[in-house]
């Protein structure tokens, strides 16, 4: 607001009532400074009715207005009102101020459509980023996979048409941890085909996107995923009759040397029994860091806390007062610890507000220096040091209560190797029973090691590492085995291999009907376990000690049709897209699932406590019935969650405030979304309208425009010099 407006307004008033009904005399000759002399309480009342753009414009008027316009309570109220956030939700703990939070949600969230690419000739089904954020891959019903750069503008780097491999279309892709290999999942030709396949391509320089391996995947909606840098998971389904089946999860080597074609490169991780026409689908692997407390440790901590608080009345009262004081300190964090008036260096930098383009200083830099706003409405507070009064102490013991002996299975269960079906493996002799096929005893499950594959090499993710693990004979001799072999494997974290981290196999399944309505979680424990000579066990011992199927550690029923899952960047949380069933609906037949709602709920599951946490997000919609329901992929970064939908929009939410931030329009179903893992201000949506749209924040778009302008100016100068 210019000073001339202040003068005009001052001419019409001779005094104004202050916050305490104190009359303020105004000298008509000094009317130019009338608005600057208003009490802060009146300015706060006026500024509280302004939108963000006008509030920042008012901050440019004078020093006193600048100080009041950055009051914490103004921006707190503005943030709650703009995005309709419940007042019970506190500020993000790591945030510097409410002003900084408003700036993050508005200026640093992906809002602006910067590119619309139409390179695929059919529906685009999935998009995924590399871990370094430099590449992303798209799959489509045109049967191709395309790899793009994340630069502006994007550029096609690799492409492959997999219809040459008898694929009908490609449906999913995933980069390995080092971004040297790309996993691509697809569907085979056939009107009602449930068979799929996984192909692995090399991304290393000089390989020219060379095909490394192919693995059968059945059913195709298992998708497949990376176990570590060099091994991937696939599935196989065996029907047993009577609505029952067996799902096997296989560990496959991603590549094989040409001179070692006779070496086995697969082994089975788990074998699950399915009932009521259900099956295992959508497998993924989560890596939980070892420093995160386990479910048992958290419960023990809660129990110990409860016992401590059940002491004397004085102790209970003291703990209660301490808790209340802690809450008061947390609420007082709305204001920053600041005793002096904010410096005017940012104000002197000629702050400008450009509406939807954001607010920048005269040099075109972000207004990030204003990170310590003055709180006038509330006295200054200090950082609470008592918020961690209940520390969770880790328990060094973490043992399993169940230990299963080795699984003695028939050779027909060997599954799929190198793209051959079970029947083909049996026909070629690979499925015969010999000494190269071992059944390994692992806690929480069974593992078969075929050929000379080493679990050590699996854990290390190495290209080699084949070795014989055990020696025993099938001649019926009762002599003890020559030596006990040991099969070991370490688990890996999302960033690097770490022996102390914990791996979980996550999948969707069902119990009441064929539609996936449960999230299954199985801990992968590849610990050092001696192999037992099966000839030393009697038939009775084998039948009593050997379970036929693996059990699931945790089953979380979401009471709806699950249509999408993704992990948080740290793998601590699992986000699930689910279309809910009617409440208390009675299922009479496994082939007649309940009707599903059009609304899609986003559930959040803590993989440490194995409990559903947080508020369910519900904005996006889907319209297909049960028998036509398809996958809607979602993605999460540290700050945001995004998802596709059948209502022709992509959606963006804030992880902490659980509020909807943006809708990304398309002309058809939005199938998948993906954040750049190195830059959450970049998001990609892909749709049935054959397009992929790249969205960037106002901040990133402003930066790109400045770079383009700078390059244009340099080119113009170079052209002029050349002409001269």
CSV table of C-alpha atoms in Angstrom, one decimal, residues 45-219:
chain,number,residue,atom,x,y,z
A,45,UNK,CA,-6.7,-6.6,13.2
A,46,UNK,CA,-6.6,-5.0,9.8
A,47,UNK,CA,-3.9,-7.3,8.4
A,48,UNK,CA,-5.7,-10.4,9.6
A,49,UNK,CA,-8.3,-9.8,6.9
A,50,UNK,CA,-5.8,-9.6,4.0
A,51,UNK,CA,-4.7,-12.5,1.8
A,52,UNK,CA,-1.1,-13.5,1.5
A,53,UNK,CA,-0.4,-11.4,-1.6
A,54,UNK,CA,-1.8,-8.2,-0.1
A,55,UNK,CA,-0.1,-8.9,3.3
A,56,UNK,CA,3.3,-9.1,1.7
A,57,UNK,CA,2.6,-5.9,-0.3
A,58,UNK,CA,1.7,-4.1,2.9
A,59,UNK,CA,5.1,-5.3,4.3
A,60,UNK,CA,6.8,-3.2,1.7
A,61,UNK,CA,5.2,0.1,2.9
A,62,UNK,CA,7.4,0.9,5.9
A,63,UNK,CA,9.4,-0.6,8.7
A,64,UNK,CA,6.6,-0.8,11.2
A,65,UNK,CA,4.2,-2.5,8.8
A,66,UNK,CA,6.9,-4.9,7.7
A,67,UNK,CA,7.4,-5.9,11.3
A,68,UNK,CA,3.7,-6.4,12.0
A,69,UNK,CA,3.0,-8.1,8.6
A,70,UNK,CA,5.4,-10.9,9.6
A,71,UNK,CA,3.7,-11.6,12.9
A,72,UNK,CA,3.5,-15.4,13.6
A,73,UNK,CA,-0.1,-15.5,14.4
A,74,UNK,CA,-1.1,-13.8,11.2
A,75,UNK,CA,0.6,-16.5,9.1
A,76,UNK,CA,-0.6,-19.3,11.4
A,77,UNK,CA,-4.2,-18.2,10.9
A,78,UNK,CA,-3.6,-17.7,7.2
A,79,UNK,CA,-2.2,-21.2,6.8
A,80,UNK,CA,-5.1,-22.8,8.7
A,81,UNK,CA,-7.7,-20.8,6.7
A,82,UNK,CA,-6.2,-21.2,3.2
A,83,UNK,CA,-5.9,-25.0,3.3
A,84,UNK,CA,-8.7,-25.7,5.8
A,85,UNK,CA,-6.4,-27.4,8.3
A,86,UNK,CA,-7.9,-28.4,11.7
A,87,UNK,CA,-6.6,-26.2,14.4
A,88,UNK,CA,-5.7,-29.2,16.5
A,89,UNK,CA,-2.8,-30.0,14.2
A,90,UNK,CA,0.4,-28.4,15.4
A,91,UNK,CA,3.2,-27.0,13.2
A,92,UNK,CA,5.8,-29.3,11.7
A,93,UNK,CA,8.5,-29.7,14.4
A,94,UNK,CA,11.3,-29.0,12.0
A,95,UNK,CA,9.7,-25.8,10.6
A,96,UNK,CA,11.3,-22.5,11.5
A,97,UNK,CA,8.1,-20.5,11.6
A,98,UNK,CA,4.5,-20.3,10.4
A,99,UNK,CA,5.6,-18.0,7.7
A,100,UNK,CA,8.1,-20.6,6.5
A,101,UNK,CA,5.4,-23.2,6.5
A,102,UNK,CA,3.1,-21.1,4.4
A,103,UNK,CA,5.9,-20.4,2.0
A,104,UNK,CA,6.6,-24.2,1.7
A,105,UNK,CA,3.0,-25.2,1.0
A,106,UNK,CA,2.5,-22.4,-1.5
A,107,UNK,CA,5.8,-21.7,-3.1
A,108,UNK,CA,7.7,-25.0,-2.8
A,109,UNK,CA,5.0,-27.5,-3.6
A,110,UNK,CA,4.7,-28.8,-7.2
A,111,UNK,CA,1.8,-26.7,-8.7
A,112,UNK,CA,2.9,-25.5,-12.1
A,113,UNK,CA,2.6,-27.6,-15.3
A,114,UNK,CA,5.9,-27.1,-17.0
A,115,UNK,CA,5.8,-29.9,-19.6
A,116,UNK,CA,3.2,-32.0,-21.4
A,117,UNK,CA,4.9,-34.9,-23.3
A,118,UNK,CA,3.0,-37.2,-25.7
A,119,UNK,CA,5.5,-39.8,-26.9
A,120,UNK,CA,3.5,-42.9,-26.1
A,121,UNK,CA,0.9,-44.0,-28.6
A,122,UNK,CA,-1.4,-45.6,-26.0
A,123,UNK,CA,-2.4,-45.3,-22.3
A,124,UNK,CA,0.6,-44.6,-20.0
A,125,UNK,CA,0.3,-46.9,-17.0
A,126,UNK,CA,3.2,-46.1,-14.7
A,127,UNK,CA,6.1,-43.8,-14.0
A,128,UNK,CA,9.1,-44.2,-11.7
A,129,UNK,CA,12.2,-42.3,-10.8
A,130,UNK,CA,15.8,-43.4,-10.4
A,131,UNK,CA,17.2,-43.0,-6.9
A,132,UNK,CA,19.6,-40.2,-8.0
A,133,UNK,CA,16.7,-38.3,-9.5
A,134,UNK,CA,18.4,-38.0,-12.9
A,135,UNK,CA,16.2,-40.4,-14.9
A,136,UNK,CA,12.6,-41.6,-14.9
A,137,UNK,CA,10.9,-44.4,-16.8
A,138,UNK,CA,7.4,-44.7,-18.2
A,139,UNK,CA,5.4,-47.9,-19.3
A,140,UNK,CA,2.4,-48.0,-21.5
A,141,UNK,CA,-0.2,-50.2,-23.3
A,142,UNK,CA,1.7,-49.5,-26.5
A,143,UNK,CA,4.1,-52.2,-25.2
A,144,UNK,CA,7.1,-49.9,-24.8
A,145,UNK,CA,9.3,-48.7,-21.9
A,146,UNK,CA,10.8,-45.3,-22.2
A,147,UNK,CA,13.6,-43.8,-20.1
A,148,UNK,CA,13.8,-40.0,-19.8
A,149,UNK,CA,16.1,-37.4,-18.3
A,150,UNK,CA,14.7,-35.2,-15.5
A,151,UNK,CA,16.3,-32.1,-17.0
A,152,UNK,CA,14.3,-29.2,-18.4
A,153,UNK,CA,13.1,-29.8,-21.1
A,154,UNK,CA,13.1,-33.6,-20.6
A,155,UNK,CA,14.8,-35.7,-23.2
A,156,UNK,CA,14.2,-39.4,-24.3
A,157,UNK,CA,17.3,-41.4,-23.5
A,158,UNK,CA,16.3,-45.0,-24.0
A,159,UNK,CA,13.4,-46.9,-25.4
A,160,UNK,CA,12.5,-50.5,-26.1
A,161,UNK,CA,9.4,-52.2,-27.7
A,162,UNK,CA,8.7,-55.4,-25.7
A,163,UNK,CA,5.9,-56.6,-27.9
A,164,UNK,CA,8.8,-58.4,-29.7
A,165,UNK,CA,9.0,-60.6,-26.6
A,166,UNK,CA,5.3,-61.6,-27.0
A,167,UNK,CA,4.3,-58.9,-24.4
A,168,UNK,CA,0.9,-57.3,-24.7
A,169,UNK,CA,1.9,-54.2,-22.7
A,170,UNK,CA,4.3,-53.0,-20.1
A,171,UNK,CA,2.8,-52.1,-16.7
A,172,UNK,CA,5.5,-51.3,-14.1
A,173,UNK,CA,9.1,-50.3,-13.8
A,174,UNK,CA,11.6,-49.9,-11.0
A,175,UNK,CA,15.3,-48.8,-10.8
A,176,UNK,CA,17.7,-50.7,-8.6
A,177,UNK,CA,19.6,-49.0,-5.8
A,178,UNK,CA,22.6,-47.9,-7.9
A,179,UNK,CA,20.5,-47.0,-10.9
A,180,UNK,CA,22.5,-49.4,-13.1
A,181,UNK,CA,19.5,-51.7,-13.9
A,182,UNK,CA,15.9,-51.2,-14.7
A,183,UNK,CA,13.2,-53.7,-13.9
A,184,UNK,CA,10.2,-53.7,-16.3
A,185,UNK,CA,7.1,-55.8,-15.7
A,186,UNK,CA,4.6,-56.6,-18.3
A,187,UNK,CA,1.6,-58.8,-19.4
A,188,UNK,CA,1.7,-61.6,-22.0
A,189,UNK,CA,-0.6,-61.8,-25.0
A,190,UNK,CA,-3.9,-63.5,-24.5
A,191,UNK,CA,-7.6,-62.5,-24.1
A,192,UNK,CA,-7.7,-63.7,-20.5
A,193,UNK,CA,-4.1,-64.1,-19.8
A,194,UNK,CA,-2.9,-63.9,-16.2
A,195,UNK,CA,0.7,-64.6,-17.0
A,196,UNK,CA,3.3,-61.9,-17.1
A,197,UNK,CA,7.0,-61.5,-17.3
A,198,UNK,CA,9.8,-59.3,-15.9
A,199,UNK,CA,12.7,-58.0,-18.0
A,200,UNK,CA,15.9,-56.3,-16.8
A,201,UNK,CA,17.7,-53.7,-18.8
A,202,UNK,CA,21.2,-52.3,-18.2
A,203,UNK,CA,21.6,-48.6,-17.8
A,204,UNK,CA,25.3,-48.5,-17.6
A,205,UNK,CA,27.2,-46.4,-20.1
A,206,UNK,CA,28.1,-48.3,-23.3
A,207,UNK,CA,25.4,-51.1,-22.8
A,208,UNK,CA,22.9,-49.3,-24.9
A,209,UNK,CA,19.9,-50.4,-22.8
A,210,UNK,CA,20.8,-54.1,-23.3
A,211,UNK,CA,18.4,-56.8,-22.1
A,212,UNK,CA,20.0,-58.7,-19.2
A,213,UNK,CA,17.4,-61.3,-18.2
A,214,UNK,CA,13.8,-62.4,-18.4
A,215,UNK,CA,11.8,-64.0,-15.6
A,216,UNK,CA,8.2,-65.4,-15.7
A,217,UNK,CA,5.8,-63.7,-13.3
A,218,UNK,CA,2.4,-65.1,-12.5
A,219,UNK,CA,0.0,-63.6,-11.9
